[in-house]
XYZ file of C-alpha atoms in Angstrom:
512
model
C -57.453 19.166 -102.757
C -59.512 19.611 -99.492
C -61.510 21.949 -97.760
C -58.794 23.706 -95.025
C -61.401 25.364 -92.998
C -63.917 24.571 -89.744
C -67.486 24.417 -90.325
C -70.224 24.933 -87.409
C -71.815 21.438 -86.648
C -75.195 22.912 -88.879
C -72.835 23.797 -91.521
C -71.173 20.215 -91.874
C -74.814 19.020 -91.397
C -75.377 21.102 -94.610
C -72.716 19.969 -96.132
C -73.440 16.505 -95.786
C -76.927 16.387 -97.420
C -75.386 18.783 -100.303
C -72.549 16.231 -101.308
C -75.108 13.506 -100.809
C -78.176 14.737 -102.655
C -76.308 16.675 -105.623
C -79.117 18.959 -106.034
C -80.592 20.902 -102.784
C -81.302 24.654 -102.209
C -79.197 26.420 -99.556
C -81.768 28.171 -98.325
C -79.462 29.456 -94.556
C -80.204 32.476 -93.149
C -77.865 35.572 -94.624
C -74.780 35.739 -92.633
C -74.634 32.364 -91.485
C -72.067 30.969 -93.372
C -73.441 29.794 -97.429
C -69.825 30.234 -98.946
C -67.644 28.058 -96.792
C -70.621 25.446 -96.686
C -71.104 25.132 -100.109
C -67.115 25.192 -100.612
C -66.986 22.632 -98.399
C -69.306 20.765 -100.263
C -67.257 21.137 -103.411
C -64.082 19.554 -102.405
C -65.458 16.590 -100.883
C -67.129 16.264 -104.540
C -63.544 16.592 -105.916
C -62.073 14.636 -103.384
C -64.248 12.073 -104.386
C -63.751 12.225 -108.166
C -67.470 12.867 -109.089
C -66.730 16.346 -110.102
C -64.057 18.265 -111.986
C -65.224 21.189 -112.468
C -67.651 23.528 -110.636
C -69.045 27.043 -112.121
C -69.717 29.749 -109.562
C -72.279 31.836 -110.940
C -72.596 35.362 -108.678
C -73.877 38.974 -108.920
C -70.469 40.542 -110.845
C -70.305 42.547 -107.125
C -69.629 39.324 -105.539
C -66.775 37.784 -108.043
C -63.369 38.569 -105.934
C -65.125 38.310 -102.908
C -65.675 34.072 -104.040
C -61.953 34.419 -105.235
C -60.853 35.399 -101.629
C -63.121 32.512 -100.280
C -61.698 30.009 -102.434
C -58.342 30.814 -101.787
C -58.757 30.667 -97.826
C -60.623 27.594 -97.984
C -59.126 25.722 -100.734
C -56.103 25.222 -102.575
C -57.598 24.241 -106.021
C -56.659 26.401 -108.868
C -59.680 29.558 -109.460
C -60.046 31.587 -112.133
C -62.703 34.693 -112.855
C -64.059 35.837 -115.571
C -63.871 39.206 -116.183
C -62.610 41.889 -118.199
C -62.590 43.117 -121.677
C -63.462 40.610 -124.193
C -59.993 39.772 -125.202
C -58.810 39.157 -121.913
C -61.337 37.082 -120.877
C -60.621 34.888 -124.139
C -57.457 34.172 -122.223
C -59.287 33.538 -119.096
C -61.721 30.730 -120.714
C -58.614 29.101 -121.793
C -56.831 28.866 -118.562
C -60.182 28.263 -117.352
C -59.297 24.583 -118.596
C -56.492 23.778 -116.096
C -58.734 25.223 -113.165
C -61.410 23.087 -110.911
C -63.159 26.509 -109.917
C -64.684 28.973 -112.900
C -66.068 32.376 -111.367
C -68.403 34.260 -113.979
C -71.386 36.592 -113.460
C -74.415 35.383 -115.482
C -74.653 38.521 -118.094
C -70.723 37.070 -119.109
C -71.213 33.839 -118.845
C -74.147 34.924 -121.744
C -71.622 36.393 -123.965
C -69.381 34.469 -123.642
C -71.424 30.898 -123.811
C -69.193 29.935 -126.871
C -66.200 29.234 -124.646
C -68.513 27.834 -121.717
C -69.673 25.412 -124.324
C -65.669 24.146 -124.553
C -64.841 23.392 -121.429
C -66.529 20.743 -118.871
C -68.845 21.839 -115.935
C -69.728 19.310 -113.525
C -70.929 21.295 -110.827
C -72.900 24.895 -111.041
C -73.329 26.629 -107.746
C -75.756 29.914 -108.050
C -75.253 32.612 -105.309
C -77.520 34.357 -104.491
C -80.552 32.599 -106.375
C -82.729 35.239 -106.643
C -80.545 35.772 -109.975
C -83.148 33.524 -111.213
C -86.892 34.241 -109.193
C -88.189 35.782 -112.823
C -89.231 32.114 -114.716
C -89.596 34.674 -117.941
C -86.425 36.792 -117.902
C -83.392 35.816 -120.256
C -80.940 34.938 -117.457
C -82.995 32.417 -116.011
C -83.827 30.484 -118.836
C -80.316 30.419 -119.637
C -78.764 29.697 -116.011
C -81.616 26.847 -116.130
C -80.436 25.521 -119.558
C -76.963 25.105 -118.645
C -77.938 23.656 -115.211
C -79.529 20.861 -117.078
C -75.973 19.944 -118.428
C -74.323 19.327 -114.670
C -75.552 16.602 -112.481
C -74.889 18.553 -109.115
C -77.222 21.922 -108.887
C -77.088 24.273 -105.965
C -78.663 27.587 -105.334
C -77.436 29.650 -102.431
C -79.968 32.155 -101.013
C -81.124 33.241 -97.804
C -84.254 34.477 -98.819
C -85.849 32.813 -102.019
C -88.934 34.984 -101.584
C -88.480 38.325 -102.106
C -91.558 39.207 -102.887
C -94.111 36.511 -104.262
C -93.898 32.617 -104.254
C -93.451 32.140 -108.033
C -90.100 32.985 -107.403
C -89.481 29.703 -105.164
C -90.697 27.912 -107.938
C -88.801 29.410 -110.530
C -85.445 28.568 -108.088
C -86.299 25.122 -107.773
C -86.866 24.742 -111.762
C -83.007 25.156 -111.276
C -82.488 23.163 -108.901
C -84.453 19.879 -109.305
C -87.725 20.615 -111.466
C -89.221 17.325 -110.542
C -89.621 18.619 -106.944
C -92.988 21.307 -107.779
C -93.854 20.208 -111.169
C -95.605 22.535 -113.412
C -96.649 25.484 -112.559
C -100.208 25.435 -113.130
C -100.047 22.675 -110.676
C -98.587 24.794 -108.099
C -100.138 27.825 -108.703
C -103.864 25.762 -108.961
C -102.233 23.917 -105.346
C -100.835 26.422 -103.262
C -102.244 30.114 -104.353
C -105.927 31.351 -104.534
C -106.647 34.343 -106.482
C -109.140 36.739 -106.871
C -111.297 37.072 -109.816
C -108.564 39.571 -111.306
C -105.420 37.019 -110.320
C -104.134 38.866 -107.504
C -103.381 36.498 -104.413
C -106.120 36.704 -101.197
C -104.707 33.154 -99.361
C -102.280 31.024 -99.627
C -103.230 26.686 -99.057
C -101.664 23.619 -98.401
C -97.947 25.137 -97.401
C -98.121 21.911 -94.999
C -97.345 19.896 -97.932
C -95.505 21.943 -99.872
C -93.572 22.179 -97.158
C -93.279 18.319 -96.748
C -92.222 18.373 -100.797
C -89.201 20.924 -99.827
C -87.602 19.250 -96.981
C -85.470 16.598 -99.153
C -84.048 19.401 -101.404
C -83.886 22.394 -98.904
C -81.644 23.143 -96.125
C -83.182 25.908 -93.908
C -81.837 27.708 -91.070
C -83.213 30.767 -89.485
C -81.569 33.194 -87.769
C -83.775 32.024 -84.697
C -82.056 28.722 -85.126
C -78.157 29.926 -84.708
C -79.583 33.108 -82.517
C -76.678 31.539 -80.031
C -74.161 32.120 -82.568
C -75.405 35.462 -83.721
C -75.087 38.825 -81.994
C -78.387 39.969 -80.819
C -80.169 41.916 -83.101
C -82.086 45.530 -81.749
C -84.388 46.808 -84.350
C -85.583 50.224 -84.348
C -88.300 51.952 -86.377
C -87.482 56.014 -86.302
C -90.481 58.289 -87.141
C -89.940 61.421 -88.491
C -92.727 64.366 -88.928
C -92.752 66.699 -92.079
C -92.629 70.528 -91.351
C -95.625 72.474 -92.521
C -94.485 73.399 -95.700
C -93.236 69.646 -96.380
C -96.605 68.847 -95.235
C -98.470 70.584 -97.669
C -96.096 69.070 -100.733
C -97.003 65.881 -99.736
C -100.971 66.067 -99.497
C -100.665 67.724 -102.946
C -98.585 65.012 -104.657
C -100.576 62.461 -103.006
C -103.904 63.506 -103.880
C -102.631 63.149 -107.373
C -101.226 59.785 -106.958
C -104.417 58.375 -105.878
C -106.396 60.164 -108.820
C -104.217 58.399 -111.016
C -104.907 55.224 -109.113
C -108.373 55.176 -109.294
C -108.407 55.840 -112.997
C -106.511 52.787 -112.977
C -108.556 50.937 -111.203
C -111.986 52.457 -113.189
C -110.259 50.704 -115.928
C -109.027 47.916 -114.763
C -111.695 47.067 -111.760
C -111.227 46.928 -107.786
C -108.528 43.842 -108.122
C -105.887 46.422 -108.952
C -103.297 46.325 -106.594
C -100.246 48.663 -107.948
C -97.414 46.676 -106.173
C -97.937 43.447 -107.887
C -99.650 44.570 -111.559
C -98.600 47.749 -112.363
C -96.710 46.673 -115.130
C -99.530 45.423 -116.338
C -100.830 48.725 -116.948
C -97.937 49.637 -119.403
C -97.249 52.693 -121.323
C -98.422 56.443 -120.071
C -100.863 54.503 -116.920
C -97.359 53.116 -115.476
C -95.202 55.845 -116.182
C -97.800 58.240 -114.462
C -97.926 56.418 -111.417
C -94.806 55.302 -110.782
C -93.114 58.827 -111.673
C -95.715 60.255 -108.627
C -94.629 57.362 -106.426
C -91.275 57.961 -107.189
C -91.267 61.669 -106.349
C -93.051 61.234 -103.460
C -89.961 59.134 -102.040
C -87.657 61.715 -102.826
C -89.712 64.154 -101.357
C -89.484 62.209 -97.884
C -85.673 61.713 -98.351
C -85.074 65.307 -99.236
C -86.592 67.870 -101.312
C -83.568 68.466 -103.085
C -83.922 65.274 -104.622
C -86.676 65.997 -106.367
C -85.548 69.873 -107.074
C -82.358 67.445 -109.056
C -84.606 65.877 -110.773
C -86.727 68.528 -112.528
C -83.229 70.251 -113.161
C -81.733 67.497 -115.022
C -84.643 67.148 -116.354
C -85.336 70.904 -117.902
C -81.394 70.203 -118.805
C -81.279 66.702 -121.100
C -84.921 65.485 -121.520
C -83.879 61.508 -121.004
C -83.007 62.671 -117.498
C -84.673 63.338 -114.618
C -88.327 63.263 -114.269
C -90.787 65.139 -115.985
C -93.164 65.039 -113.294
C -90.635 66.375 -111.017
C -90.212 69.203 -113.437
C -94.001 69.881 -113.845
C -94.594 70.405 -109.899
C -91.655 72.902 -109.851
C -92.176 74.887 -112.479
C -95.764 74.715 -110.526
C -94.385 76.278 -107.395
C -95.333 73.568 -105.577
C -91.862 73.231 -103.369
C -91.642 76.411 -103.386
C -91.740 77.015 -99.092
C -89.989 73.632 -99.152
C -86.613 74.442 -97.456
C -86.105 71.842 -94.966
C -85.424 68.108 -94.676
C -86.408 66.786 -91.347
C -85.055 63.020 -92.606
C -81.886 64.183 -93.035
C -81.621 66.594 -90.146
C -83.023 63.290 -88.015
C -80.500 60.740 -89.934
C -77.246 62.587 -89.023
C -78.418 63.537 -85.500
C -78.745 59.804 -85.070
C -75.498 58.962 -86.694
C -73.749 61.837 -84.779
C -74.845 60.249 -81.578
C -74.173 56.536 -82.699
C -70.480 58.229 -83.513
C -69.919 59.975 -80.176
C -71.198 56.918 -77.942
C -68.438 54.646 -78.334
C -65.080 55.329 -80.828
C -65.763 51.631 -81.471
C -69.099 52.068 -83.390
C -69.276 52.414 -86.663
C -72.114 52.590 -89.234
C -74.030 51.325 -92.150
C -76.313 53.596 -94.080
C -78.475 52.215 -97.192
C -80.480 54.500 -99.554
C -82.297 54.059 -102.643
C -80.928 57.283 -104.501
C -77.388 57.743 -105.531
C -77.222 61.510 -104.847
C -79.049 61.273 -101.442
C -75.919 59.034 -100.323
C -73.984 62.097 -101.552
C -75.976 64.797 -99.566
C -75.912 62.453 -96.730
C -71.778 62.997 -96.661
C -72.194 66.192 -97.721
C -74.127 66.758 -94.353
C -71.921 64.965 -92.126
C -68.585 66.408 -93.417
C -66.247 67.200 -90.499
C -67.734 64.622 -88.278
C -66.445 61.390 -89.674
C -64.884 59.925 -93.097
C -67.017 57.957 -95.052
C -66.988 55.668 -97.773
C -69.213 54.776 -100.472
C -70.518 51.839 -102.043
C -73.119 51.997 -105.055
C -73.727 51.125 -108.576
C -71.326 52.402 -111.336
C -68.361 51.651 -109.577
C -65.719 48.861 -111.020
C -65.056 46.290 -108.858
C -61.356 47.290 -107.691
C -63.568 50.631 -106.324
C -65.966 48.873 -104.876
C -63.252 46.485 -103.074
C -61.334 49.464 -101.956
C -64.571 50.651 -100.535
C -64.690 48.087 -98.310
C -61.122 47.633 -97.509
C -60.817 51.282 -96.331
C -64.160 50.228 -94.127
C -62.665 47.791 -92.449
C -59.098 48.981 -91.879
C -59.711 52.586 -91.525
C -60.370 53.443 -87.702
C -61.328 56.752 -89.398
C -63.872 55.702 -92.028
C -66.727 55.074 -89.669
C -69.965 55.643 -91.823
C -70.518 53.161 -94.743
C -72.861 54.712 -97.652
C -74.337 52.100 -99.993
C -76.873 51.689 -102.462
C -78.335 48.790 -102.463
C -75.599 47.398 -104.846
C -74.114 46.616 -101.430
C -76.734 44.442 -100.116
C -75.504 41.337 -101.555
C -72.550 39.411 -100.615
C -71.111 42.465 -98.603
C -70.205 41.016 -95.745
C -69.680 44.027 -93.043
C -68.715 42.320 -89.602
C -66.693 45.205 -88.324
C -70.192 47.314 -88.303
C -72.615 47.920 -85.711
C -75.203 49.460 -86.456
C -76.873 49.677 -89.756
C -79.889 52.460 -91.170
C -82.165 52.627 -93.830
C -82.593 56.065 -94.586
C -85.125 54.773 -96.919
C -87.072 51.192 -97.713
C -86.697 49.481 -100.954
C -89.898 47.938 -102.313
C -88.218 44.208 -101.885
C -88.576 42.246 -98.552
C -85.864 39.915 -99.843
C -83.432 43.542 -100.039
C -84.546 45.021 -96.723
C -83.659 41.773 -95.860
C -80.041 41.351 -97.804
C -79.746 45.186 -96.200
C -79.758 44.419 -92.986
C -77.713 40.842 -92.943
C -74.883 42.766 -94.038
C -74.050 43.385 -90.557
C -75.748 40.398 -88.900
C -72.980 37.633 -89.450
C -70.737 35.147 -87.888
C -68.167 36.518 -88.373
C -69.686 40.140 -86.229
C -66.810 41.684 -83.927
C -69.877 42.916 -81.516
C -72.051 40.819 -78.881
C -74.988 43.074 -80.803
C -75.814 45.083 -83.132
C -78.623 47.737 -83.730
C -81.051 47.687 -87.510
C -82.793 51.162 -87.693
C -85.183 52.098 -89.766
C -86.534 55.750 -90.654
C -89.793 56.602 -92.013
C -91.484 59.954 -92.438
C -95.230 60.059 -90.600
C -98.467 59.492 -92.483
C -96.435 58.828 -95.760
C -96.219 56.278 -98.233
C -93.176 54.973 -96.487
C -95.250 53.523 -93.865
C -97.373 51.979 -96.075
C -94.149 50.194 -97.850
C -92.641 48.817 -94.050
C -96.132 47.585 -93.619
C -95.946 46.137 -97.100
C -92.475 44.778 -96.269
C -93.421 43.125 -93.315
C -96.272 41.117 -94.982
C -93.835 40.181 -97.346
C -91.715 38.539 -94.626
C -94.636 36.827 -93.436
C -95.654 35.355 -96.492
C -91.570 33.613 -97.218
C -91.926 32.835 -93.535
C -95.672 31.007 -94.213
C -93.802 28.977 -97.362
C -90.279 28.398 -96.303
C -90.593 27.739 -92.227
C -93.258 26.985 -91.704
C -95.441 30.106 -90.863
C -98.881 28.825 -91.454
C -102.192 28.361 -89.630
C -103.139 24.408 -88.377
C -104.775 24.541 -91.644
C -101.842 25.122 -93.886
C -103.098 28.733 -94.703
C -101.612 32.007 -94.580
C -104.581 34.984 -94.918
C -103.369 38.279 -96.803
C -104.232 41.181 -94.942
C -102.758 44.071 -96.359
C -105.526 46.833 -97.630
C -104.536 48.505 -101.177
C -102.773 51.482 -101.387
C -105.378 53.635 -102.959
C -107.464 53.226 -99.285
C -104.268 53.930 -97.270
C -103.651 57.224 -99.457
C -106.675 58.074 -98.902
C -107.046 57.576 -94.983
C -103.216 58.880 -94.611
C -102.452 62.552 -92.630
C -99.347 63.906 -92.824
């Protein structure tokens, strides 16, 4: 057994601390190379005879993709787990022969009887994020069998998606001795406000100092010269009249909602980090309003769906949706300036260079079908989302790649992890998901090593005035704050300020 391919000299430097340390975060910028690294790290650890056996714990998305790595890397025998649960009975047992074990975590749960049989020296986690949620199932499991291998390592590029607890709960993986309890580090590192939500952030100096033995960090600024260059683009797009007037009307009932929320729960409210602390008919209220008003700046027909299916099977769809139909209130709503302004772009991206070809990400399923819909006789497309099996999903890609035909990419953001799609250049959200840590997964699909292009363009598209401007705002806090606690992104002081105003005063300042 050895490792059969060439790493970049911050890759073997990687490498190096991994097989030394035995427990360390690979915390490397998406794109940059995790897999090989961490493979890498593997067969020395076999070569060596400290390990025999190393569990490769990924998003079920990701599973062939790590069989394909191992096999191009490695010649150690790999197995997956997949399957109904009579074939994957036969899987745990050849899974005895084999030095690599490929499961996603909800089968490695059902099947923990056989994972009990059979020893695991090594667990690698892709993707770590699997476990940023200290209190969800998973990640007390994945933590509980980590506890039974002496070498740990978590693979993510961003382990703040969206607050710093999740760091913490990552590390509890990796080496829990690092951060302690949390009270600790929540008491060290985060001041609150009299209602718990975070104003300032202290002290990432030394928290910083406490990571650097068990982290490896690059950022993208580090290997820029082994990048492509990256353009970014933020496309606004205006509402027609009759658009317009939808939106002022939804909103305005959004933010009556939210202040009756906050009447009842004070001026700490802040919707994006306790609204499920609301619970019952307060969430569902707000969230069904938020969630409508997104549609609404995709494409009104999303939301015209929705009160269909709705009217149709009562579990489906949203009420809310219904209730502003039946209401009249898109009833002059005929046009989607989005979508007209997302397949002009495309169109142009298309006829520029035969070469180019395109990556489009949207929250809704059947917006990713209008989308195609719309651009039907100007290119083949593909689609990659949620609900497909895995030999879909690979054929997805495969036709992507190969296909000089297929030139547009649709994906839900089912494809934002692990997809790696180097033959791309150019890449759109058609809408923004409410994660920094997926905007940024998103847009690293295309931003790799392994690109075919000396650049390549990220382009986002957000409607005027709208609550989609508050979310890239939103977004790009978000990055600031993983930036304050993982590189180093603080004042002299070791603070980071918060800065963002609440939603409630946006909606209310906002003109479409």
């Amino acid at each position: 057994m050895a490792f059969t391919g060439t790493l970049y000299p911050f890759q073997e430097e990687a490498h190096e601390l991994m097989s030394g340390r035995g427990q360390m975060m690979l915390c490397m910028v998406m794109g940059s190379g995790k897999t090989p690294t961490a493979l890498a790290t593997l067969e020395t650890l076999f070569e060596r005879d400290e390990i025999t056996r190393a569990l490769i714990v990924v998003p079920a998305s990701l599973k062939y993709q790590w069989l394909g790595e191992v096999k191009r890397f490695s010649t150690s025998r790999v197995v997956v787990i997949d399957g109904p649960p009579k074939a994957r009975e036969t899987l745990w047992r050849a899974a005895i022969s084999c030095q690599y074990v490929i499961a996603n975590a909800e089968m490695l749960q059902n099947d923990v009887k056989y994972l009990d049989k059979i020893r695991v020296d090594a667990i690698v986690i892709d993707e770590a994020t699997l476990i940023k949620s200290p209190a969800a199932k998973r990640s007390r499991f994945l933590k509980r069998i980590g506890k039974r291998s002496p070498y740990r390592y978590a693979l993510t590029g961003q382990p703040i998606e969206n607050r710093p607890e999740e760091l913490f709960s990552i590390m509890e993986f990796v080496d829990p001795t690092i951060l302690g309890r949390f009270d600790l580090f929540d008491r060290t590192f985060i001041v609150r406000d009299r209602w718990g939500k975070p104003i300032r952030y202290r002290n990432l100096n030394h928290l910083h100092e406490s990571l650097s033995d068990v982290m490896y960090r690059k950022t993208r600024e580090d290997i820029q010269d082994q990048l492509p260059e990256i353009i970014t683009k933020v496309v606004p797009v205006t509402f027609d009249v009759s658009g317009a007037k939808a939106y002022r009307m939804i909103s305005s009932d959004l933010l009556k909602k939210i202040n009756d929320a906050i009447g009842k729960m004070g001026r700490g409210f802040d919707l994006w980090r306790h609204y499920n602390a609301l619970g019952g008919e307060a969430q569902g209220e707000i969230m069904s309003r938020m969630t409508v008003l997104r549609m609404l700046c995709d494409n009104p027909d999303l939301v015209r769906t929705s009160a269909r299916l709705f009217s149709e099977d009562g579990d489906k769809g949203s009420a809310y949706a219904a209730h502003i139909v039946k209401a009249g209130w898109l009833k002059s709503v005929s046009k989607s300036p989005k979508l007209d302004a997302v397949v002009e772009y495309i169109k142009g991206i298309l006829d520029e260079d035969p070469g180019n070809k395109v990556v489009v990400f949207s929250f809704f399923r059947q917006n990713l079908q209008l989308l195609e819909m719309a651009l039907y006789g100007t290119t083949k497309c593909t689609t990659f989302m949620g609900g497909m099996s895995s030999h879909d999903k690979e054929q997805s890609k495969r036709k992507f790649g190969t296909d000089p035909d297929v030139r547009v990419f649709l994906s839900s953001d089912a494809g934002g992890y692990g997809v790696d799609l180097p033959m791309a250049n150019h890449l759109i959200s058609y809408d923004l998901p409410w994660s920094a840590g997926k905007l940024d997964q998103r847009e690293s699909r295309i931003i790799r090593l392994s690109s075919e292009f000396p650049h390549v363009t990220i382009t986002s598209f957000v409607m005027r005035g709208s609550i989609e401007e508050r979310q890239y705002a939103m977004l790009q806090e978000k990055r600031l704050i993983n930036r304050a606690f993982i590189d180093k992104g603080y004042d002299a002081r070791g603070q980071f300020e918060i800065t963002l105003g609440s939603l409630s005063d946006f909606l209310s300042a906002a003109d479409v």
